[in-house]
CSV table of C-alpha atoms and ligand atoms in Angstrom, one decimal:
chain,number,residue,atom,x,y,z
B,699,MET,CA,235.3,68.0,-79.8
B,700,SER,CA,236.0,66.4,-83.2
B,701,GLN,CA,235.3,68.4,-86.4
B,702,ALA,CA,234.1,66.9,-89.7
B,703,GLN,CA,236.2,67.4,-92.8
B,704,LEU,CA,234.6,69.9,-95.2
B,705,MET,CA,233.7,68.7,-98.7
B,706,ASP,CA,234.9,71.5,-100.9
B,707,GLY,CA,232.3,71.7,-103.7
B,708,ALA,CA,233.6,75.0,-104.9
B,709,GLY,CA,237.1,73.6,-105.5
B,710,LEU,CA,235.8,70.4,-107.1
B,711,ALA,CA,233.4,72.4,-109.4
B,712,ARG,CA,236.4,74.6,-110.4
B,713,ARG,CA,238.4,71.5,-111.4
B,714,ILE,CA,235.5,70.1,-113.4
B,715,LEU,CA,235.0,73.4,-115.1
B,716,ASP,CA,238.7,73.7,-116.0
B,717,ASP,CA,238.6,70.2,-117.4
B,718,THR,CA,235.4,71.0,-119.3
B,719,ALA,CA,237.0,74.1,-120.8
B,720,ARG,CA,240.0,72.1,-121.9
B,721,ARG,CA,237.7,69.6,-123.6
B,722,ALA,CA,235.7,72.3,-125.3
B,723,ALA,CA,238.9,73.9,-126.6
B,724,ARG,CA,240.1,70.6,-127.9
B,725,LEU,CA,236.8,70.0,-129.7
B,726,LYS,CA,236.9,73.4,-131.3
B,727,VAL,CA,240.5,72.8,-132.5
B,728,ARG,CA,239.7,69.3,-133.9
B,729,THR,CA,236.3,70.1,-135.5
B,730,GLY,CA,236.0,73.8,-135.8
B,731,VAL,CA,232.8,73.6,-133.8
B,732,ALA,CA,232.4,74.9,-130.2
B,733,PRO,CA,229.9,73.2,-127.9
B,734,CYS,CA,226.6,75.1,-127.8
B,735,LEU,CA,224.1,75.2,-124.9
B,736,ALA,CA,220.7,76.7,-125.7
B,737,THR,CA,219.0,78.3,-122.7
B,738,VAL,CA,215.3,78.8,-122.8
B,739,LEU,CA,213.6,81.2,-120.4
B,740,VAL,CA,209.8,81.7,-120.3
B,741,GLY,CA,208.8,85.0,-118.7
B,742,GLU,CA,211.0,87.3,-116.6
B,743,ASP,CA,210.9,85.8,-113.1
B,744,PRO,CA,213.9,87.6,-111.5
B,745,ALA,CA,215.5,84.4,-109.9
B,746,SER,CA,215.2,82.5,-113.1
B,747,VAL,CA,216.7,85.4,-115.1
B,748,THR,CA,219.6,85.4,-112.7
B,749,TYR,CA,220.1,81.6,-112.8
B,750,VAL,CA,220.1,81.7,-116.6
B,751,ARG,CA,222.5,84.6,-116.7
B,752,MET,CA,224.9,82.8,-114.4
B,753,LYS,CA,224.7,79.6,-116.5
B,754,ARG,CA,225.4,81.6,-119.7
B,755,ASN,CA,228.4,83.5,-118.1
B,756,ARG,CA,229.9,80.2,-116.9
B,757,SER,CA,229.4,78.7,-120.4
B,758,GLY,CA,231.3,81.5,-122.0
B,759,LYS,CA,234.2,81.1,-119.6
B,760,ALA,CA,234.3,77.4,-120.4
B,761,GLY,CA,234.4,78.0,-124.2
B,762,ILE,CA,230.8,76.9,-124.6
B,763,GLU,CA,228.7,79.0,-126.9
B,764,SER,CA,225.2,79.9,-125.6
B,765,ARG,CA,222.2,80.6,-127.6
B,766,HIS,CA,219.5,82.3,-125.5
B,767,LEU,CA,215.8,82.2,-126.2
B,768,ALA,CA,213.7,84.6,-124.1
B,769,LEU,CA,210.1,83.7,-124.6
B,770,PRO,CA,207.1,85.7,-123.5
B,771,ALA,CA,205.4,84.8,-120.2
B,772,GLY,CA,202.1,84.2,-122.1
B,773,ILE,CA,203.5,81.6,-124.5
B,774,THR,CA,201.3,78.5,-124.9
B,775,THR,CA,202.6,75.0,-124.2
B,776,ALA,CA,202.2,74.2,-127.9
B,777,GLU,CA,204.3,77.2,-128.9
B,778,LEU,CA,207.0,76.3,-126.3
B,779,VAL,CA,207.0,72.7,-127.5
B,780,ALA,CA,207.5,74.0,-131.1
B,781,GLU,CA,210.5,76.1,-130.0
B,782,LEU,CA,212.1,73.2,-128.1
B,783,THR,CA,211.5,70.9,-131.0
B,784,THR,CA,213.3,73.3,-133.3
B,785,LEU,CA,216.3,73.4,-131.0
B,786,SER,CA,216.2,69.6,-130.6
B,787,ASP,CA,216.4,69.3,-134.4
B,788,ASP,CA,219.2,71.9,-134.8
B,789,PRO,CA,222.6,70.1,-135.2
B,790,ALA,CA,224.4,73.3,-134.1
B,791,VAL,CA,222.8,72.9,-130.6
B,792,HIS,CA,224.3,70.3,-128.3
B,793,GLY,CA,222.5,70.9,-125.0
B,794,ILE,CA,219.1,72.4,-124.1
B,795,LEU,CA,218.3,73.9,-120.7
B,796,LEU,CA,214.7,74.9,-120.1
B,797,GLN,CA,214.7,77.0,-117.0
B,798,HIS,CA,212.1,76.0,-114.5
B,799,PRO,CA,209.8,76.2,-112.6
B,800,MET,CA,207.5,77.8,-115.3
B,801,ALA,CA,204.2,79.5,-115.1
B,802,PRO,CA,201.3,77.2,-114.1
B,803,HIS,CA,199.6,77.4,-117.4
B,804,ILE,CA,202.5,75.6,-119.1
B,805,ASP,CA,202.4,71.8,-119.2
B,806,GLU,CA,205.9,71.4,-117.9
B,807,ARG,CA,206.2,67.7,-118.6
B,808,ALA,CA,205.1,68.2,-122.3
B,809,ALA,CA,207.7,70.9,-122.6
B,810,PHE,CA,210.5,68.8,-121.1
B,811,GLU,CA,209.6,65.9,-123.4
B,812,ALA,CA,210.2,68.1,-126.4
B,813,ILE,CA,213.9,68.1,-125.5
B,814,ALA,CA,215.8,65.4,-127.4
B,815,PRO,CA,217.3,63.0,-124.8
B,816,ALA,CA,220.7,63.3,-126.6
B,817,LYS,CA,220.6,67.0,-125.8
B,818,ASP,CA,219.0,66.7,-122.3
B,819,VAL,CA,222.0,68.0,-120.4
B,820,ASP,CA,219.9,69.0,-117.5
B,821,GLY,CA,218.5,65.5,-117.1
B,822,VAL,CA,214.8,66.4,-117.1
B,823,THR,CA,213.2,64.1,-119.6
B,824,LEU,CA,211.6,60.8,-118.7
B,825,SER,CA,214.1,59.1,-120.9
B,826,SER,CA,217.0,60.5,-119.0
B,827,TYR,CA,215.3,59.7,-115.7
B,828,ALA,CA,214.7,56.1,-116.7
B,829,ALA,CA,218.2,55.7,-117.9
B,830,MET,CA,219.6,57.1,-114.7
B,831,SER,CA,217.4,54.8,-112.6
B,832,PHE,CA,218.4,51.7,-114.5
B,833,GLY,CA,222.1,52.7,-114.6
B,834,LEU,CA,222.0,53.1,-118.4
B,835,PRO,CA,223.9,55.7,-120.4
B,836,GLY,CA,222.3,59.1,-120.4
B,837,PHE,CA,222.5,62.5,-118.8
B,838,VAL,CA,221.9,62.8,-115.1
B,839,SER,CA,220.0,65.5,-113.2
B,840,CYS,CA,222.7,68.0,-112.5
B,841,THR,CA,222.5,68.5,-108.7
B,842,PRO,CA,222.2,64.8,-108.0
B,843,GLY,CA,225.0,64.1,-110.4
B,844,GLY,CA,227.1,66.8,-108.6
B,845,ILE,CA,226.4,65.1,-105.2
B,846,MET,CA,227.7,61.8,-106.5
B,847,ARG,CA,230.8,63.5,-107.8
B,848,LEU,CA,231.4,65.0,-104.4
B,849,LEU,CA,231.1,61.6,-102.8
B,850,ASP,CA,233.5,60.1,-105.3
B,851,ALA,CA,236.0,63.0,-104.8
B,852,TYR,CA,236.1,62.2,-101.0
B,853,ASP,CA,236.3,58.4,-101.6
B,854,VAL,CA,232.9,57.7,-100.1
B,855,ASP,CA,231.7,54.4,-101.5
B,856,PRO,CA,227.9,54.2,-101.0
B,857,ALA,CA,227.9,50.4,-101.4
B,858,GLY,CA,226.4,48.7,-98.4
B,859,LYS,CA,225.8,52.1,-96.6
B,860,ARG,CA,222.5,53.2,-95.2
B,861,ALA,CA,221.6,56.4,-97.1
B,862,VAL,CA,218.8,58.6,-96.0
B,863,VAL,CA,217.5,61.2,-98.5
B,864,VAL,CA,215.3,63.8,-97.0
B,865,GLY,CA,213.2,65.3,-99.8
B,866,ARG,CA,211.7,63.6,-102.9
B,867,SER,CA,211.5,66.3,-105.6
B,868,ALA,CA,211.9,65.3,-109.2
B,869,ILE,CA,215.1,67.3,-109.7
B,870,LEU,CA,216.8,66.5,-106.5
B,871,GLY,CA,215.7,64.1,-103.8
B,872,ARG,CA,214.2,61.3,-106.0
B,873,PRO,CA,217.1,61.2,-108.5
B,874,VAL,CA,219.9,61.3,-105.9
B,875,GLY,CA,218.2,58.4,-104.2
B,876,MET,CA,218.2,56.5,-107.4
B,877,LEU,CA,221.9,57.2,-108.0
B,878,LEU,CA,222.7,56.1,-104.5
B,879,LEU,CA,220.7,52.9,-105.1
B,880,GLY,CA,222.6,52.4,-108.3
B,881,ARG,CA,225.8,52.5,-106.3
B,882,ASP,CA,224.4,49.8,-103.9
B,883,ALA,CA,223.5,52.0,-101.0
B,884,THR,CA,220.4,51.0,-98.9
B,885,VAL,CA,218.3,54.0,-99.5
B,886,THR,CA,215.4,55.4,-97.4
B,887,TYR,CA,213.4,58.4,-98.7
B,888,CYS,CA,211.9,60.9,-96.2
B,889,HIS,CA,209.4,63.6,-97.0
B,890,SER,CA,206.8,65.8,-95.5
B,891,ARG,CA,204.6,62.9,-94.5
B,892,THR,CA,207.5,61.0,-92.8
B,893,THR,CA,206.9,60.4,-89.1
B,894,ALA,CA,209.8,60.5,-86.6
B,895,LEU,CA,212.3,62.0,-89.1
B,896,PRO,CA,215.1,62.3,-86.5
B,897,SER,CA,215.0,58.5,-85.7
B,898,VAL,CA,215.4,57.7,-89.5
B,899,VAL,CA,218.2,60.3,-89.9
B,900,ARG,CA,220.0,58.8,-86.9
B,901,GLU,CA,220.5,55.5,-88.8
B,902,ALA,CA,222.1,57.1,-91.8
B,903,ASP,CA,225.7,56.6,-92.8
B,904,ILE,CA,225.0,59.1,-95.6
B,905,VAL,CA,222.4,61.9,-95.1
B,906,VAL,CA,221.3,63.9,-98.1
B,907,ALA,CA,219.2,66.9,-97.0
B,908,ALA,CA,217.1,68.2,-100.0
B,909,VAL,CA,214.2,70.0,-98.4
B,910,GLY,CA,214.4,73.7,-98.4
B,911,ARG,CA,213.8,74.2,-94.6
B,912,PRO,CA,216.5,76.0,-92.7
B,913,ARG,CA,218.4,73.8,-90.2
B,914,LEU,CA,215.7,71.1,-90.3
B,915,ILE,CA,218.3,68.3,-89.7
B,916,ARG,CA,219.8,68.7,-86.2
B,917,GLY,CA,223.4,67.8,-85.4
B,918,GLU,CA,222.3,65.6,-82.5
B,919,ASP,CA,220.6,63.3,-85.0
B,920,ILE,CA,223.7,62.8,-87.1
B,921,LYS,CA,225.3,59.4,-86.5
B,922,PRO,CA,228.9,60.0,-85.5
B,923,GLY,CA,231.2,59.8,-88.5
B,924,ALA,CA,228.3,60.1,-91.0
B,925,VAL,CA,228.7,61.8,-94.4
B,926,VAL,CA,226.3,64.8,-94.5
B,927,ILE,CA,225.4,66.3,-97.8
B,928,ASP,CA,223.4,69.5,-97.5
B,929,ALA,CA,221.7,70.4,-100.8
B,930,GLY,CA,219.4,72.9,-99.1
B,931,TYR,CA,219.8,76.6,-99.9
B,932,ASN,CA,217.7,78.9,-97.8
B,933,ALA,CA,217.6,82.7,-97.2
B,934,GLY,CA,220.7,83.9,-95.4
B,935,ASN,CA,223.0,81.2,-96.9
B,936,VAL,CA,221.6,78.7,-94.6
B,937,GLY,CA,221.3,75.0,-95.4
B,938,ASP,CA,218.8,72.3,-94.3
B,939,VAL,CA,221.3,71.0,-91.8
B,940,ASP,CA,222.2,72.8,-88.6
B,941,PHE,CA,225.8,73.0,-89.6
B,942,ASP,CA,227.3,74.2,-86.3
B,943,THR,CA,226.1,71.1,-84.4
B,944,ALA,CA,226.4,68.6,-87.3
B,945,VAL,CA,230.0,69.5,-88.0
B,946,THR,CA,230.9,68.2,-84.5
B,947,ARG,CA,229.5,64.7,-85.2
B,948,ALA,CA,229.8,64.1,-89.0
B,949,GLY,CA,232.9,62.6,-90.6
B,950,LEU,CA,232.4,64.6,-93.8
B,951,ILE,CA,230.1,67.5,-94.4
B,952,THR,CA,229.3,70.0,-97.2
B,953,PRO,CA,229.3,73.7,-96.2
B,954,VAL,CA,226.6,76.0,-97.4
B,955,PRO,CA,227.5,77.9,-99.5
B,956,GLY,CA,230.4,76.2,-101.3
B,957,GLY,CA,229.3,72.6,-101.0
B,958,VAL,CA,226.6,71.2,-103.3
B,959,GLY,CA,225.6,74.6,-104.8
B,960,PRO,CA,228.5,75.1,-107.3
B,961,MET,CA,228.4,71.5,-108.5
B,962,THR,CA,225.2,71.9,-110.5
B,963,ILE,CA,226.5,74.3,-113.2
B,964,ALA,CA,229.7,72.3,-113.4
B,965,VAL,CA,227.8,69.1,-114.2
B,966,LEU,CA,225.5,70.9,-116.6
B,967,LEU,CA,228.4,72.3,-118.6
B,968,GLU,CA,230.4,69.1,-118.5
B,969,GLN,CA,227.4,67.2,-119.9
B,970,THR,CA,227.0,69.8,-122.6
B,971,VAL,CA,230.6,69.2,-123.8
B,972,THR,CA,230.0,65.4,-123.6
B,973,SER,CA,226.9,65.8,-125.8
B,974,ALA,CA,228.9,67.9,-128.3
B,975,GLU,CA,231.7,65.3,-128.4
B,976,ARG,CA,229.2,62.6,-129.0
B,977,ALA,CA,227.4,64.6,-131.8
B,978,LEU,CA,230.7,65.4,-133.5
B,979,GLY,CA,232.1,61.9,-133.1
B,980,VAL,CA,235.1,63.0,-131.0
B,981,ARG,CA,236.1,60.7,-128.1
B,982,ALA,CA,235.9,62.3,-124.7
B,983,ARG,CA,239.5,61.3,-123.8
B,984,PRO,CA,242.4,61.2,-126.4
H,1120,NAP,P1,211.0,71.0,-103.3
H,1120,NAP,O1,210.6,70.6,-104.7
H,1120,NAP,O2,210.2,72.0,-102.5
H,1120,NAP,O3,210.9,69.6,-102.4
H,1120,NAP,C1,211.1,69.6,-101.1
H,1120,NAP,C2,211.0,68.2,-100.5
H,1120,NAP,O4,211.2,68.3,-99.1
H,1120,NAP,C3,209.7,67.6,-100.8
H,1120,NAP,O5,209.9,66.2,-101.2
H,1120,NAP,C4,209.0,67.7,-99.4
H,1120,NAP,O6,208.1,66.6,-99.2
H,1120,NAP,C5,210.1,67.6,-98.5
H,1120,NAP,N1,209.8,68.2,-97.2
H,1120,NAP,C6,209.2,69.4,-97.0
H,1120,NAP,N2,209.1,69.6,-95.7
H,1120,NAP,C7,209.6,68.5,-95.0
H,1120,NAP,C8,209.8,68.2,-93.7
H,1120,NAP,N3,209.4,69.0,-92.7
H,1120,NAP,N4,210.4,67.0,-93.4
H,1120,NAP,C9,210.8,66.2,-94.4
H,1120,NAP,N5,210.7,66.5,-95.7
H,1120,NAP,C10,210.1,67.6,-96.0
H,1120,NAP,O7,212.5,71.4,-103.2
H,1120,NAP,P2,213.8,71.1,-104.1
H,1120,NAP,O8,213.6,71.7,-105.4
H,1120,NAP,O9,214.0,69.6,-104.1
H,1120,NAP,O10,214.9,71.8,-103.3
H,1120,NAP,C11,215.2,71.5,-102.0
H,1120,NAP,C12,216.3,72.4,-101.5
H,1120,NAP,O11,217.5,72.2,-102.3
H,1120,NAP,C13,216.0,73.9,-101.6
H,1120,NAP,O12,216.6,74.5,-100.5
H,1120,NAP,C14,216.7,74.3,-102.9
H,1120,NAP,O13,217.0,75.7,-102.9
H,1120,NAP,C15,217.9,73.4,-102.9
H,1120,NAP,N6,218.4,73.2,-104.2
H,1120,NAP,C16,219.8,73.4,-104.4
H,1120,NAP,C17,220.3,73.2,-105.6
H,1120,NAP,C18,221.8,73.5,-105.8
H,1120,NAP,O14,222.5,73.6,-104.8
H,1120,NAP,N7,222.3,73.6,-106.9
H,1120,NAP,C19,219.6,72.7,-106.7
H,1120,NAP,C20,218.2,72.4,-106.5
H,1120,NAP,C21,217.7,72.7,-105.2
H,1120,NAP,P3,206.8,66.3,-100.1
H,1120,NAP,O15,207.3,65.6,-101.3
H,1120,NAP,O16,206.0,65.4,-99.2
H,1120,NAP,O17,206.1,67.6,-100.3
């Protein structure tokens, strides 16, 4: 039985982070200023606290300063918008990450829109989304951007390929479909109302699973030789794809963990350094 080649997201993320650290160091030498990522956390949801801590630790290792704003769970949308506006106006801050999801009383869209697009290194504003959808310059959503980097690293050209994206969330499914469309794939979105999901998946040259349902995509539905990107991350380190059966049919496949997961922070920090380089007028490459 054939075995797919594994797409090593952990290794690629390390290389991106090494390059990001080199660029951050070069920027500091040239301008005396280190890139700075502001992380904003509302409340104390344990998972969000952990995610923000991880992002700050990684920032430090890459030579990116982080400024952390821990805001009370009861903060109003107007107060949060004011905090984000202050960060947007602060020239010492190059990137802003507003950890989400937030409490239901917060108008999440209003909060995101208070982030200046030039500092939207997490790609959450409408401006960033529109730019990404139209192929214009701007910051991409980090996990979708990471998925595209993985495809590029393994020489997968989406042009002309049939791509099936399972999931349509604002941070993952929808934007990755737009990025694939921008690279000339023929894109089909599937979601909870899709009927006969397996028959759609069977036509895919590239499958992106972005659902959050363990092993929803079965190996028997993978077209032989297809590229399988599993963005799902479920309890017990299980993806949205049934890896053991899919690996015998796919040409390339991301493992869980170690595939898509590590790419998100790598793209976030890379975009933070890019933002700082632009703000300080330093070209990305010498
Ligand atoms: P989400 O907001 O819950 O969206 C899930 C999507 O899956 C929705 O569009 C939903 O359809 C669709 N869906 C649900 N059940 C389905 C079914 N039976 N068949 C087909 N589609 C179905 O989740 P998310 O934030 O996009 O995250 C998805 C997964 O990716 C999660 O496991 C999450 O942990 C993981 N993730 C990983 C990273 C990373 O690796 N760095 C980053 C983000 C997310 P409707 O729109 O119709 O409801």
